[in-house]
CSV table of N, CA and C in Angstrom, one decimal:
chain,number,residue,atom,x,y,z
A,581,UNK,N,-224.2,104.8,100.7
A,581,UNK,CA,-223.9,105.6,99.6
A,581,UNK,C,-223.6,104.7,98.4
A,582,UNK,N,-223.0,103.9,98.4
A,582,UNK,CA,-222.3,102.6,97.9
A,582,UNK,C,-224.1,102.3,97.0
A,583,UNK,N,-224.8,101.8,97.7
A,583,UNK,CA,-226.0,100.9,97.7
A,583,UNK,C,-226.7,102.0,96.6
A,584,UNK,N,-226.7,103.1,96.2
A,584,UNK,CA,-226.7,104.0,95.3
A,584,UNK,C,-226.2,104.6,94.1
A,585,UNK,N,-224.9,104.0,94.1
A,585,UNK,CA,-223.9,104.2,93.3
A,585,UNK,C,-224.2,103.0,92.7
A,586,UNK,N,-224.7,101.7,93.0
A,586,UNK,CA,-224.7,100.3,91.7
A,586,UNK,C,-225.7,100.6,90.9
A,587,UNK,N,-225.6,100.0,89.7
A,587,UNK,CA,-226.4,100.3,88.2
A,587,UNK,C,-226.5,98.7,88.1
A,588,UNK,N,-228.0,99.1,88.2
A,588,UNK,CA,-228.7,97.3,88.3
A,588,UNK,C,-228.9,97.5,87.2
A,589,UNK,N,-228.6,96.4,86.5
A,589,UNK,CA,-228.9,96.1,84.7
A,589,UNK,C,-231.0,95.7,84.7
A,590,UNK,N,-231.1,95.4,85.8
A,590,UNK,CA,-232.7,95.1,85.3
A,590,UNK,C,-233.6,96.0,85.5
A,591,UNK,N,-233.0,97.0,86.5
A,591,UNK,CA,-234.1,98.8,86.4
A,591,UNK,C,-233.8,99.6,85.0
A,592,UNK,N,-232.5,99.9,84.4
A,592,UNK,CA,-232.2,100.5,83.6
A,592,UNK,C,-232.4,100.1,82.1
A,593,UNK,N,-232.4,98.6,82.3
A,593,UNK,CA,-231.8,97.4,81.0
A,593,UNK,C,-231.2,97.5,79.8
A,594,UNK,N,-231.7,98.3,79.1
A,594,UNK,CA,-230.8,98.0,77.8
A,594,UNK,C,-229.8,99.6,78.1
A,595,UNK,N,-230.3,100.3,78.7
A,595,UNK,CA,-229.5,101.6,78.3
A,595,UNK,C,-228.0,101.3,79.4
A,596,UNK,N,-228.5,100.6,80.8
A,596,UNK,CA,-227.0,100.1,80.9
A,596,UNK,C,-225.9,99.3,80.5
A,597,UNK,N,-226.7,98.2,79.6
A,597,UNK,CA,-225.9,97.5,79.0
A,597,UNK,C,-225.5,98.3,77.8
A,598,UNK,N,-225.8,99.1,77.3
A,598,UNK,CA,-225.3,100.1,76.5
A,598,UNK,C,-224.2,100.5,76.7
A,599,UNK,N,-224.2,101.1,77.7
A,599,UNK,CA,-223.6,102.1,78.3
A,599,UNK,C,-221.7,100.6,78.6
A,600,UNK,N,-222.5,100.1,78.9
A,600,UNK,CA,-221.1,99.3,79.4
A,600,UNK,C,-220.4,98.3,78.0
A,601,UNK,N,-221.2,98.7,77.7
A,601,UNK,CA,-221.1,97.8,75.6
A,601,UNK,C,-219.5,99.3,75.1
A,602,UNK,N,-220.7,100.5,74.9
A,602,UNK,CA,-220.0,101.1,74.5
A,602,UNK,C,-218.3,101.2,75.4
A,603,UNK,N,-218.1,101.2,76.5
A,603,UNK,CA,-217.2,101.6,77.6
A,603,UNK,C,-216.1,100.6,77.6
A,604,UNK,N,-216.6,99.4,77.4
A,604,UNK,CA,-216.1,98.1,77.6
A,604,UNK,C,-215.0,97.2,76.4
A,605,UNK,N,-216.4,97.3,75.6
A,605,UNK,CA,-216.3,96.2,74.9
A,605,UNK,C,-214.7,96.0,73.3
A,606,UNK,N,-214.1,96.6,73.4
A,606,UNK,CA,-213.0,96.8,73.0
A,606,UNK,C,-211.8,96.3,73.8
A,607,UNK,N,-211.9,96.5,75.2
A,607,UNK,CA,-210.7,95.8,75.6
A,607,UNK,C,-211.2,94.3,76.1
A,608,UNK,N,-212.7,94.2,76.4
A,608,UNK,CA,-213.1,92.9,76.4
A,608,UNK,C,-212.7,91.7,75.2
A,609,UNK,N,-212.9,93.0,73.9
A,609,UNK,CA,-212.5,91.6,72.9
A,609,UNK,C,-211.1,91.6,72.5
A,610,UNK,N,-210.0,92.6,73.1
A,610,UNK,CA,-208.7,92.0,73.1
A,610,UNK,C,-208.4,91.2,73.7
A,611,UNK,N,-209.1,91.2,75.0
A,611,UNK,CA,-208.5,89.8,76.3
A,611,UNK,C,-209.2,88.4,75.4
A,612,UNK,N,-209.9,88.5,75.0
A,612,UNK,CA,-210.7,87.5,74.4
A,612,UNK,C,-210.2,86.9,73.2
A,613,UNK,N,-209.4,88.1,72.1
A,613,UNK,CA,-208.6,87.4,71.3
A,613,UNK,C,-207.6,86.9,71.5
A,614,UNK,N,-206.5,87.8,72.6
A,614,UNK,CA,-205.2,87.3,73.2
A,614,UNK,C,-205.9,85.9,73.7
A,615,UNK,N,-206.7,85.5,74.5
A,615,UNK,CA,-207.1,83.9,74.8
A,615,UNK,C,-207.5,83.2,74.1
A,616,UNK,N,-208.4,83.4,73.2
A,616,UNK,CA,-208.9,82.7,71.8
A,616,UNK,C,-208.3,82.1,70.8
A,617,UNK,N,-207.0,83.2,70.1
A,617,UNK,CA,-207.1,83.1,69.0
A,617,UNK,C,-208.2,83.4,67.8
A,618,UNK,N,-209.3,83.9,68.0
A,618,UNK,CA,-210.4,83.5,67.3
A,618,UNK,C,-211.5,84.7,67.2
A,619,UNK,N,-211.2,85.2,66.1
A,619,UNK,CA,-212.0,86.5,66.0
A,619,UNK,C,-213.7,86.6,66.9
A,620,UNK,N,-213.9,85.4,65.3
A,620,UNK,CA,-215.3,85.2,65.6
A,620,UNK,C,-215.7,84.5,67.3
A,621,UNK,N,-215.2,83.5,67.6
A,621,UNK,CA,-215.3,83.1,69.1
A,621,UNK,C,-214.7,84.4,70.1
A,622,UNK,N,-214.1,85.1,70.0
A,622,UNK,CA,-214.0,86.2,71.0
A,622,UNK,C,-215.4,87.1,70.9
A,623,UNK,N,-215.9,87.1,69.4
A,623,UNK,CA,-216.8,88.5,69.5
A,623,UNK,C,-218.2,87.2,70.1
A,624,UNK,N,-218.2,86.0,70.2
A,624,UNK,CA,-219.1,85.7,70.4
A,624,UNK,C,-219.1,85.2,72.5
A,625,UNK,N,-217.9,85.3,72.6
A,625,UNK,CA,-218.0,85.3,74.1
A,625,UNK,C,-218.6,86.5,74.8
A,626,UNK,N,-217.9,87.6,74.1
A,626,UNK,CA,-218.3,89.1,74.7
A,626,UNK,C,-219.4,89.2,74.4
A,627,UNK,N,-220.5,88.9,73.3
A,627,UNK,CA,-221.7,89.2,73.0
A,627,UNK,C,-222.3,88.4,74.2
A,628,UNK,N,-221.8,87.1,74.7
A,628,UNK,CA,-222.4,86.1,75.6
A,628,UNK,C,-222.5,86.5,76.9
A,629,UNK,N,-221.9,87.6,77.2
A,629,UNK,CA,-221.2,88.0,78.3
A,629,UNK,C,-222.6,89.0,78.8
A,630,UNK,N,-222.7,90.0,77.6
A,630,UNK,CA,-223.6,90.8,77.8
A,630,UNK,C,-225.3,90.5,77.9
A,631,UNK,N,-225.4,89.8,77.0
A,631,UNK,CA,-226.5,88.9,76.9
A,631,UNK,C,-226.9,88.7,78.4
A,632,UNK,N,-225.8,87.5,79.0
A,632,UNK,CA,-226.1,87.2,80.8
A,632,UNK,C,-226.3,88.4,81.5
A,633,UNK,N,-225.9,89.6,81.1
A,633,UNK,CA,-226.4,90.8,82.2
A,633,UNK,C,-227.7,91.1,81.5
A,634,UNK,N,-228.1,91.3,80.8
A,634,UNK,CA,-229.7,91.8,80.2
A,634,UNK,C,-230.5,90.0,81.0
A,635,UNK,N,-230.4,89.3,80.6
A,635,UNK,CA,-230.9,88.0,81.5
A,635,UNK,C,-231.3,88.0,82.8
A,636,UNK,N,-229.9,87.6,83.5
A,636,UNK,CA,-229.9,88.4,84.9
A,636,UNK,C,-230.2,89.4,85.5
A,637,UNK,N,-230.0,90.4,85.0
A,637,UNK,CA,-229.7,91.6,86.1
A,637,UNK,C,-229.1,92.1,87.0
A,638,UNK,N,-227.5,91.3,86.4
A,638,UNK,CA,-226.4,91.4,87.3
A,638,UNK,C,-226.5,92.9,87.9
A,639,UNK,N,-226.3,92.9,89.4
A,639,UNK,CA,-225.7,94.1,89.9
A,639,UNK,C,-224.5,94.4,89.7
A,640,UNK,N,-223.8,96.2,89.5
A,640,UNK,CA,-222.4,95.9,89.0
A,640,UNK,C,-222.6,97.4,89.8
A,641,UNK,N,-221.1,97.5,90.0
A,641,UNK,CA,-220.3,98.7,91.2
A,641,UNK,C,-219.8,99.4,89.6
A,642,UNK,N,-219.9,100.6,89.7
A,642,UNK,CA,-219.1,101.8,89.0
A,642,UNK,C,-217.8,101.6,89.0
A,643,UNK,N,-217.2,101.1,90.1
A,643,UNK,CA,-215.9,101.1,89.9
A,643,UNK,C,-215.2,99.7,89.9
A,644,UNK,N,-215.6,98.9,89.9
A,644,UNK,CA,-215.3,97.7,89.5
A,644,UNK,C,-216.2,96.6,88.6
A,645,UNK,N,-216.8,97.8,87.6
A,645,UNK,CA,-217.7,97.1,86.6
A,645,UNK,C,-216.4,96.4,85.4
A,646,UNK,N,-215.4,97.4,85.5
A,646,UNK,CA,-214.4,96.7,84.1
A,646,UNK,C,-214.0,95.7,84.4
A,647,UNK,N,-213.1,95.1,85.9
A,647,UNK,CA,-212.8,94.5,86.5
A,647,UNK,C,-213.8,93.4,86.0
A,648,UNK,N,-214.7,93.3,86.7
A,648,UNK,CA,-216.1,92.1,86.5
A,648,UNK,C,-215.7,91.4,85.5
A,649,UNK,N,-216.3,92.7,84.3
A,649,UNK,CA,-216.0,92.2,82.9
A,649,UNK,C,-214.9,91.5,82.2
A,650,UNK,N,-213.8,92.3,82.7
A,650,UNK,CA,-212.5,91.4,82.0
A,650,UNK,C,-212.8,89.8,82.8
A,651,UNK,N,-212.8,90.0,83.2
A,651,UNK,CA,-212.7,88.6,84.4
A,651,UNK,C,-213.9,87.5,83.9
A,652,UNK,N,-215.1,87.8,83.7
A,652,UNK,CA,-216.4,87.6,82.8
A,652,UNK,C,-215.6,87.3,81.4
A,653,UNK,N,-215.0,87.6,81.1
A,653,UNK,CA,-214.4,87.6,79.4
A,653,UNK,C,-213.0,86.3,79.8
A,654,UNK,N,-212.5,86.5,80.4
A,654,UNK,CA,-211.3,85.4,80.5
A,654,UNK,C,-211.8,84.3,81.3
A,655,UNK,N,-212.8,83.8,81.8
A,655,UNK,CA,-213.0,82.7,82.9
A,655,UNK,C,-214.3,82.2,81.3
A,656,UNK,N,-215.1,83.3,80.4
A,656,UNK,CA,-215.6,82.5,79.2
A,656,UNK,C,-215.0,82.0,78.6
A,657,UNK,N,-213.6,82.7,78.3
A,657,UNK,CA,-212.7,82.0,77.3
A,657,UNK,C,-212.5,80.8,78.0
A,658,UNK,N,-211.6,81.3,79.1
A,658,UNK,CA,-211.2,79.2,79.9
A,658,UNK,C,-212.3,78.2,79.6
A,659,UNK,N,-213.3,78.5,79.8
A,659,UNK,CA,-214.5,77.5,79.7
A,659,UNK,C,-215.0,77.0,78.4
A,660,UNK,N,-214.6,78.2,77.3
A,660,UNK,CA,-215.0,77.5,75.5
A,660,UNK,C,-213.6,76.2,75.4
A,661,UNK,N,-212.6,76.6,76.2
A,661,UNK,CA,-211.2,76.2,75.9
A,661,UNK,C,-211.5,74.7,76.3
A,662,UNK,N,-211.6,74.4,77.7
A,662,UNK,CA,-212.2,73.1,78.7
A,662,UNK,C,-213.1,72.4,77.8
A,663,UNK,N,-214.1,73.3,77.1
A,663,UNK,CA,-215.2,72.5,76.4
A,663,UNK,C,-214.4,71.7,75.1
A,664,UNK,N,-213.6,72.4,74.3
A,664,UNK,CA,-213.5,72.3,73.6
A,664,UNK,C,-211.8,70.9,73.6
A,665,UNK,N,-211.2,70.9,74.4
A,665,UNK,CA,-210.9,70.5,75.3
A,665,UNK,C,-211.5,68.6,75.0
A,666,UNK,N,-212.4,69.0,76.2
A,666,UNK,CA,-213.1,67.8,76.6
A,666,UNK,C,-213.4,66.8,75.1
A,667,UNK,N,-214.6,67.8,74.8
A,667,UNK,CA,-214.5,67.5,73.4
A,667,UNK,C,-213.7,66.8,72.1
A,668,UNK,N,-212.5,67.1,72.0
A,668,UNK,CA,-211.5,66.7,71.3
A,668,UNK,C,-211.3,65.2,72.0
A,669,UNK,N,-211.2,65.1,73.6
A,669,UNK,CA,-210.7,63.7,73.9
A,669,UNK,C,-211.9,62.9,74.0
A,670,UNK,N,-213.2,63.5,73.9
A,670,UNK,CA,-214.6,62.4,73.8
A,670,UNK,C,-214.0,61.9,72.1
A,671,UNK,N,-213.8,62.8,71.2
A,671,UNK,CA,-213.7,62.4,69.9
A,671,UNK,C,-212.8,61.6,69.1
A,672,UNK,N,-211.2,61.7,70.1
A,672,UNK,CA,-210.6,60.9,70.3
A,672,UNK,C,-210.6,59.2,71.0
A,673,UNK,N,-211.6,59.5,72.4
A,673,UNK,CA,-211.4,58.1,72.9
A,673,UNK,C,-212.8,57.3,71.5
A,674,UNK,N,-213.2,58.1,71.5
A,674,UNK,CA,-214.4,57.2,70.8
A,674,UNK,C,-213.4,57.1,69.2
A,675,UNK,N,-212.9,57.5,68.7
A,675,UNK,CA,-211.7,57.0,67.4
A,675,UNK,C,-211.1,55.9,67.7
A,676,UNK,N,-210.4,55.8,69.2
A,676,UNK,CA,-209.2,54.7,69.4
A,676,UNK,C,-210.6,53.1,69.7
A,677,UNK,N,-212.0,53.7,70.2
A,677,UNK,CA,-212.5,52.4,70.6
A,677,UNK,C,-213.3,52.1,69.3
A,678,UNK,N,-213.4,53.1,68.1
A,678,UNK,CA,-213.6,52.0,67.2
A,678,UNK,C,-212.5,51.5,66.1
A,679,UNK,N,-211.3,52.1,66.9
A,679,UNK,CA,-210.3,51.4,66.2
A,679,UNK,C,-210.0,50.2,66.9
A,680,UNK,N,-209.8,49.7,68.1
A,680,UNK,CA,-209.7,48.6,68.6
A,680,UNK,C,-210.9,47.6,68.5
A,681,UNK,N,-212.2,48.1,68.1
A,681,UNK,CA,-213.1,47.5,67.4
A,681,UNK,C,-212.6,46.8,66.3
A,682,UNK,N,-212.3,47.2,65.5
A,682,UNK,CA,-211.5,46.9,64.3
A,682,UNK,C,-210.6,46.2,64.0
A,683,UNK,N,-209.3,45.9,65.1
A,683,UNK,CA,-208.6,45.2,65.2
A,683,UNK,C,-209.2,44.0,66.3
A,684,UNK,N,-210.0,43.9,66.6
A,684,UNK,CA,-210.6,42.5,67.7
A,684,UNK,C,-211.5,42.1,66.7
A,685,UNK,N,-211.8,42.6,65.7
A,685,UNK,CA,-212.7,42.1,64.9
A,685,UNK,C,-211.7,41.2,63.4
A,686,UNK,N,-210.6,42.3,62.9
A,686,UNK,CA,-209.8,41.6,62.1
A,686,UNK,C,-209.0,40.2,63.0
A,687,UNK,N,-208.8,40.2,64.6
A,687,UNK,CA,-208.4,38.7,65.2
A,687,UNK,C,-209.4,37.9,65.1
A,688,UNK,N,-210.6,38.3,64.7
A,688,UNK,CA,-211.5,37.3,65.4
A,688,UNK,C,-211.6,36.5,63.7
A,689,UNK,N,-211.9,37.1,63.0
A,689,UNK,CA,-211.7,36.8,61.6
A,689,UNK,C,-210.8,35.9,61.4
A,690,UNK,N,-209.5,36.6,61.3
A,690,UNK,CA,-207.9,35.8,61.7
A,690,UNK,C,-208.2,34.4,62.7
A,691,UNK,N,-208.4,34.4,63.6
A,691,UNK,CA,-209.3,33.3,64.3
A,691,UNK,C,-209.9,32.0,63.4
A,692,UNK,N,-211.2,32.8,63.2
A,692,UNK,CA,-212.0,32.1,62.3
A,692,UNK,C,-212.0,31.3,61.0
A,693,UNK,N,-210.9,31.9,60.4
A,693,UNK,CA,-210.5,31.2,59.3
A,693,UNK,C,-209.1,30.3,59.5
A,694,UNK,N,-208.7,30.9,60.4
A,694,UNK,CA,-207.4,29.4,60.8
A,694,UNK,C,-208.4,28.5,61.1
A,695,UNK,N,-209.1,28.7,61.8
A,695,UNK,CA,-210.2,27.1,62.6
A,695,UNK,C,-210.4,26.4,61.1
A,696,UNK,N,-211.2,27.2,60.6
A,696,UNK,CA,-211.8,26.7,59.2
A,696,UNK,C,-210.5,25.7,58.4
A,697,UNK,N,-209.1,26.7,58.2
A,697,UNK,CA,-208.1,25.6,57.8
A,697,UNK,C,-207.6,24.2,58.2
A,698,UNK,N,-208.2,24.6,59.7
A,698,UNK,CA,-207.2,23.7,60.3
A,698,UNK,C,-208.6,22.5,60.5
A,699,UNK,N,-209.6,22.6,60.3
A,699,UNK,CA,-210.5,21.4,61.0
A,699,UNK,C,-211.3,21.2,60.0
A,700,UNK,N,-211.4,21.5,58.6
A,700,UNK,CA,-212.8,21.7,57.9
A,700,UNK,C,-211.8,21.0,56.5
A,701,UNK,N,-212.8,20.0,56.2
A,701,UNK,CA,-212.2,19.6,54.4
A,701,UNK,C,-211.7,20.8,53.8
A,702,UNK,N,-211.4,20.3,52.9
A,702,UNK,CA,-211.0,21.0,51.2
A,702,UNK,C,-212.6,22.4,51.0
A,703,UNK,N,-213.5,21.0,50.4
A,703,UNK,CA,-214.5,21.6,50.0
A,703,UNK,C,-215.2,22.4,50.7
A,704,UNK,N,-215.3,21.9,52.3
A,704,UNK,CA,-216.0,23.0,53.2
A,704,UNK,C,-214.9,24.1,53.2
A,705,UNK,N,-214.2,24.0,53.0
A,705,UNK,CA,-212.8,25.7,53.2
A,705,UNK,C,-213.1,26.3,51.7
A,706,UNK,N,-213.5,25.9,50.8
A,706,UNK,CA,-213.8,26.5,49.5
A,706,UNK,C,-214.9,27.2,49.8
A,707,UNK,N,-216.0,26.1,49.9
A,707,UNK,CA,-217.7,26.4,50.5
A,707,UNK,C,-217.8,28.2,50.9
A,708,UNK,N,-216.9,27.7,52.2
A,708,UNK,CA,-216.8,28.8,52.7
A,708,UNK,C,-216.3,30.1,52.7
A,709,UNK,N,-215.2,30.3,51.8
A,709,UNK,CA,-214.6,31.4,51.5
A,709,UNK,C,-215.5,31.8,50.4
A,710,UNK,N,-215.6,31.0,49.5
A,710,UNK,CA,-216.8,31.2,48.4
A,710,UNK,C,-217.9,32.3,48.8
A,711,UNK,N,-218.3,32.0,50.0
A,711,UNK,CA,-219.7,32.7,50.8
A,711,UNK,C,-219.5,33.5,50.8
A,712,UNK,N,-218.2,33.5,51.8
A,712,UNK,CA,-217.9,34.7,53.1
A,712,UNK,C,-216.8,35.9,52.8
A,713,UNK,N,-215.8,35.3,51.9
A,713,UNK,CA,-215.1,36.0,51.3
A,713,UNK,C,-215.2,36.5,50.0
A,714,UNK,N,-215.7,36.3,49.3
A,714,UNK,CA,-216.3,36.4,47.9
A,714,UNK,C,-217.4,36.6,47.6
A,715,UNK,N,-218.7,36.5,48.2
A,715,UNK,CA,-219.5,36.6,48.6
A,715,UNK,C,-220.3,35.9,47.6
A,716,UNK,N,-220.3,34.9,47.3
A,716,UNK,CA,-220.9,34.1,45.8
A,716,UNK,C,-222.2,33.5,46.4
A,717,UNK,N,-223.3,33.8,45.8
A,717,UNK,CA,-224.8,33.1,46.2
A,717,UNK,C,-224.5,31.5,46.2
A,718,UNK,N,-225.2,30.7,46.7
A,718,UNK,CA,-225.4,29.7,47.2
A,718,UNK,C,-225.8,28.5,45.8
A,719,UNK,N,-226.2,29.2,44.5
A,719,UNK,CA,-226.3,28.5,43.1
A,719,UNK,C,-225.2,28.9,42.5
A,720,UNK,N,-224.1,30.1,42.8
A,720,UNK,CA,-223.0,30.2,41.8
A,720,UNK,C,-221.9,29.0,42.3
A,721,UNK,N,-221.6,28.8,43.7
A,721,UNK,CA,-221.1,28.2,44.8
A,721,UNK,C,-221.5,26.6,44.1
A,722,UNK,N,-223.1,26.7,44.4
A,722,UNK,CA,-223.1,25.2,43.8
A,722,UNK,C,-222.8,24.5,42.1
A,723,UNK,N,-223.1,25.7,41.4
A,723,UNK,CA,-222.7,25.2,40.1
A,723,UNK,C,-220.5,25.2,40.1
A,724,UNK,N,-220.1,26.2,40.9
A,724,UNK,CA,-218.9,25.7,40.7
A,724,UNK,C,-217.9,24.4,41.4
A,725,UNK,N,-219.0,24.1,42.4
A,725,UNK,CA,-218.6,23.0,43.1
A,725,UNK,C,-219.4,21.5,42.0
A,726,UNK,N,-220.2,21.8,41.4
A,726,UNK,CA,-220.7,20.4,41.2
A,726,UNK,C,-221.6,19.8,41.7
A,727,UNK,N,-222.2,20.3,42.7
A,727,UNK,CA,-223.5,19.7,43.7
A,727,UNK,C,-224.4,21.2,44.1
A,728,UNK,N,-225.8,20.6,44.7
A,728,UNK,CA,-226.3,20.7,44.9
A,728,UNK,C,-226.8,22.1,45.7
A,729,UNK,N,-227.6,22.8,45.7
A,729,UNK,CA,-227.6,24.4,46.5
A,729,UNK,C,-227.8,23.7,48.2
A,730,UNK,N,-228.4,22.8,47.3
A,730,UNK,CA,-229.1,21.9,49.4
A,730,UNK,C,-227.8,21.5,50.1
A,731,UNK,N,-226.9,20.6,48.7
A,731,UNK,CA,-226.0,20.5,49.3
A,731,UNK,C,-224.7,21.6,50.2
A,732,UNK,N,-224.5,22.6,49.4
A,732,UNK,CA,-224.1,23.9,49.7
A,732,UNK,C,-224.3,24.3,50.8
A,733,UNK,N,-225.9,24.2,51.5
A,733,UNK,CA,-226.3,24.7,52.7
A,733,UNK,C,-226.1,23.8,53.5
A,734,UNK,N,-226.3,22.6,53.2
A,734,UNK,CA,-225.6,21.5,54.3
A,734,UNK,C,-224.1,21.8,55.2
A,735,UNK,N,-223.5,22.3,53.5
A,735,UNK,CA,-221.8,22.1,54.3
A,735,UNK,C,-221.8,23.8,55.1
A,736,UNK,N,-222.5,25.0,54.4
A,736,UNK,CA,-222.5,25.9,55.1
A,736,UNK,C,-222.6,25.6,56.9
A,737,UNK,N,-223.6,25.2,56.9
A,737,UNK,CA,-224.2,25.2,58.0
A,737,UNK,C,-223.7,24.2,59.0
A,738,UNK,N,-222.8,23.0,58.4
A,738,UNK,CA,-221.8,22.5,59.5
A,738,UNK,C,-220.6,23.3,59.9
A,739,UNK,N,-220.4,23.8,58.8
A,739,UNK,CA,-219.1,24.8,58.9
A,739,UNK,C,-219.5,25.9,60.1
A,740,UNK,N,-220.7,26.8,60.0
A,740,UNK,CA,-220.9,27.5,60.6
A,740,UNK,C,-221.6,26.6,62.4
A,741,UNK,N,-221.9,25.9,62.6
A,741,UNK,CA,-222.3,25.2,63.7
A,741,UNK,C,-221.0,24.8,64.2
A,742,UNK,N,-219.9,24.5,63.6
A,742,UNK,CA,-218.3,24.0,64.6
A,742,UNK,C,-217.6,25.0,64.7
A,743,UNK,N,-218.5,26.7,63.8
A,743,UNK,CA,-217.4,27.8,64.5
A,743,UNK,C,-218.0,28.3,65.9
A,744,UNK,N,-218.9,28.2,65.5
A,744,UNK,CA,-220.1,29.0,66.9
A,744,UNK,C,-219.7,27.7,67.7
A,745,UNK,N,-219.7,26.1,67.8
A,745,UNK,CA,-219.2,25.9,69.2
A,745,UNK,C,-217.8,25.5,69.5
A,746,UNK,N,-216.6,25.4,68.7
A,746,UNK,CA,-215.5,26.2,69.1
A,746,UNK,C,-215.3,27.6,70.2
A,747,UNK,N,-216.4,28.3,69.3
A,747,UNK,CA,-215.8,30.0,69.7
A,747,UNK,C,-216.6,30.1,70.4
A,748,UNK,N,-217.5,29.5,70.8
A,748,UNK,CA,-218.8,29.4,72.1
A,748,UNK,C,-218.1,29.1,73.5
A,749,UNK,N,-216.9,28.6,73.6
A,749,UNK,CA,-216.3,28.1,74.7
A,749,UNK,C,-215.4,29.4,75.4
């Protein structure tokens, strides 16, 4: 008798989902706001809900078609919640690892320019902040030093050959 009484959404289709739209869908979208917060995300879980029965063709019992539903409406909420959720800490861990990018990059800097103090003349520590910190082309560099662009690139490029094998180790 039972086997008689179900309302298969894919013999009927839209006129049962109707039918359960009209019946339903009011207290579906209170459980949905009580869980949400969120007008628009409640009316868009319950719309989601129904959708999957026109899809499927969920089989549903007369008397425990509300049941289904509520239950269909609070296990969608838990799952936008989880996503959203997850989400938030993908968006976080990826914040803190390019903030620790940032700070291994300001040591390595920090690094880099102590070497430079501590092992490199006068003029190669000028040379080089000239470049790198100020960003002065290689003819402004050389007219304020007094020599040469060639020369310029000379001291660049020792400077930069005792950071790489320093920091190569």
């Amino acid at each position: 008798m039972k086997r008689q009484e179900r309302q298969r959404v894919g013999e009927h289709g839209s006129a049962v989902v109707k039918q359960l739209f009209m019946q339903h869908y009011a207290k579906m979208l209170r459980v949905a706001r009580t869980i949400l917060y969120d007008e628009q995300e409640s009316k868009d879980v319950v719309s989601d809900i129904f959708v999957s029965l026109l899809d499927k063709g969920t089989v549903l019992m007369p008397d425990t078609a509300e049941g289904y539903l509520l239950t269909s409406v609070r296990n969608r909420c838990f799952k936008r919640i989880r996503h959203e959720l997850v989400k938030l800490q993908m968006e976080k861990a990826v914040a803190t690892e390019q903030l620790s990018d940032i700070d291994n990059d300001d040591e390595r800097l920090a690094c880099i320019d102590e070497f430079v103090a501590c092992r490199m003349s006068e003029q190669e520590q000028r040379i080089f902040r000239c470049r790198f910190t100020h960003g002065f082309s290689y003819e402004e560099i050389a007219d304020a030093e007094g020599i040469s662009r060639v020369a310029v690139w000379k001291h660049l490029s020792h400077v930069l050959n005792e950071i790489r094998n320093h920091f190569k180790k």
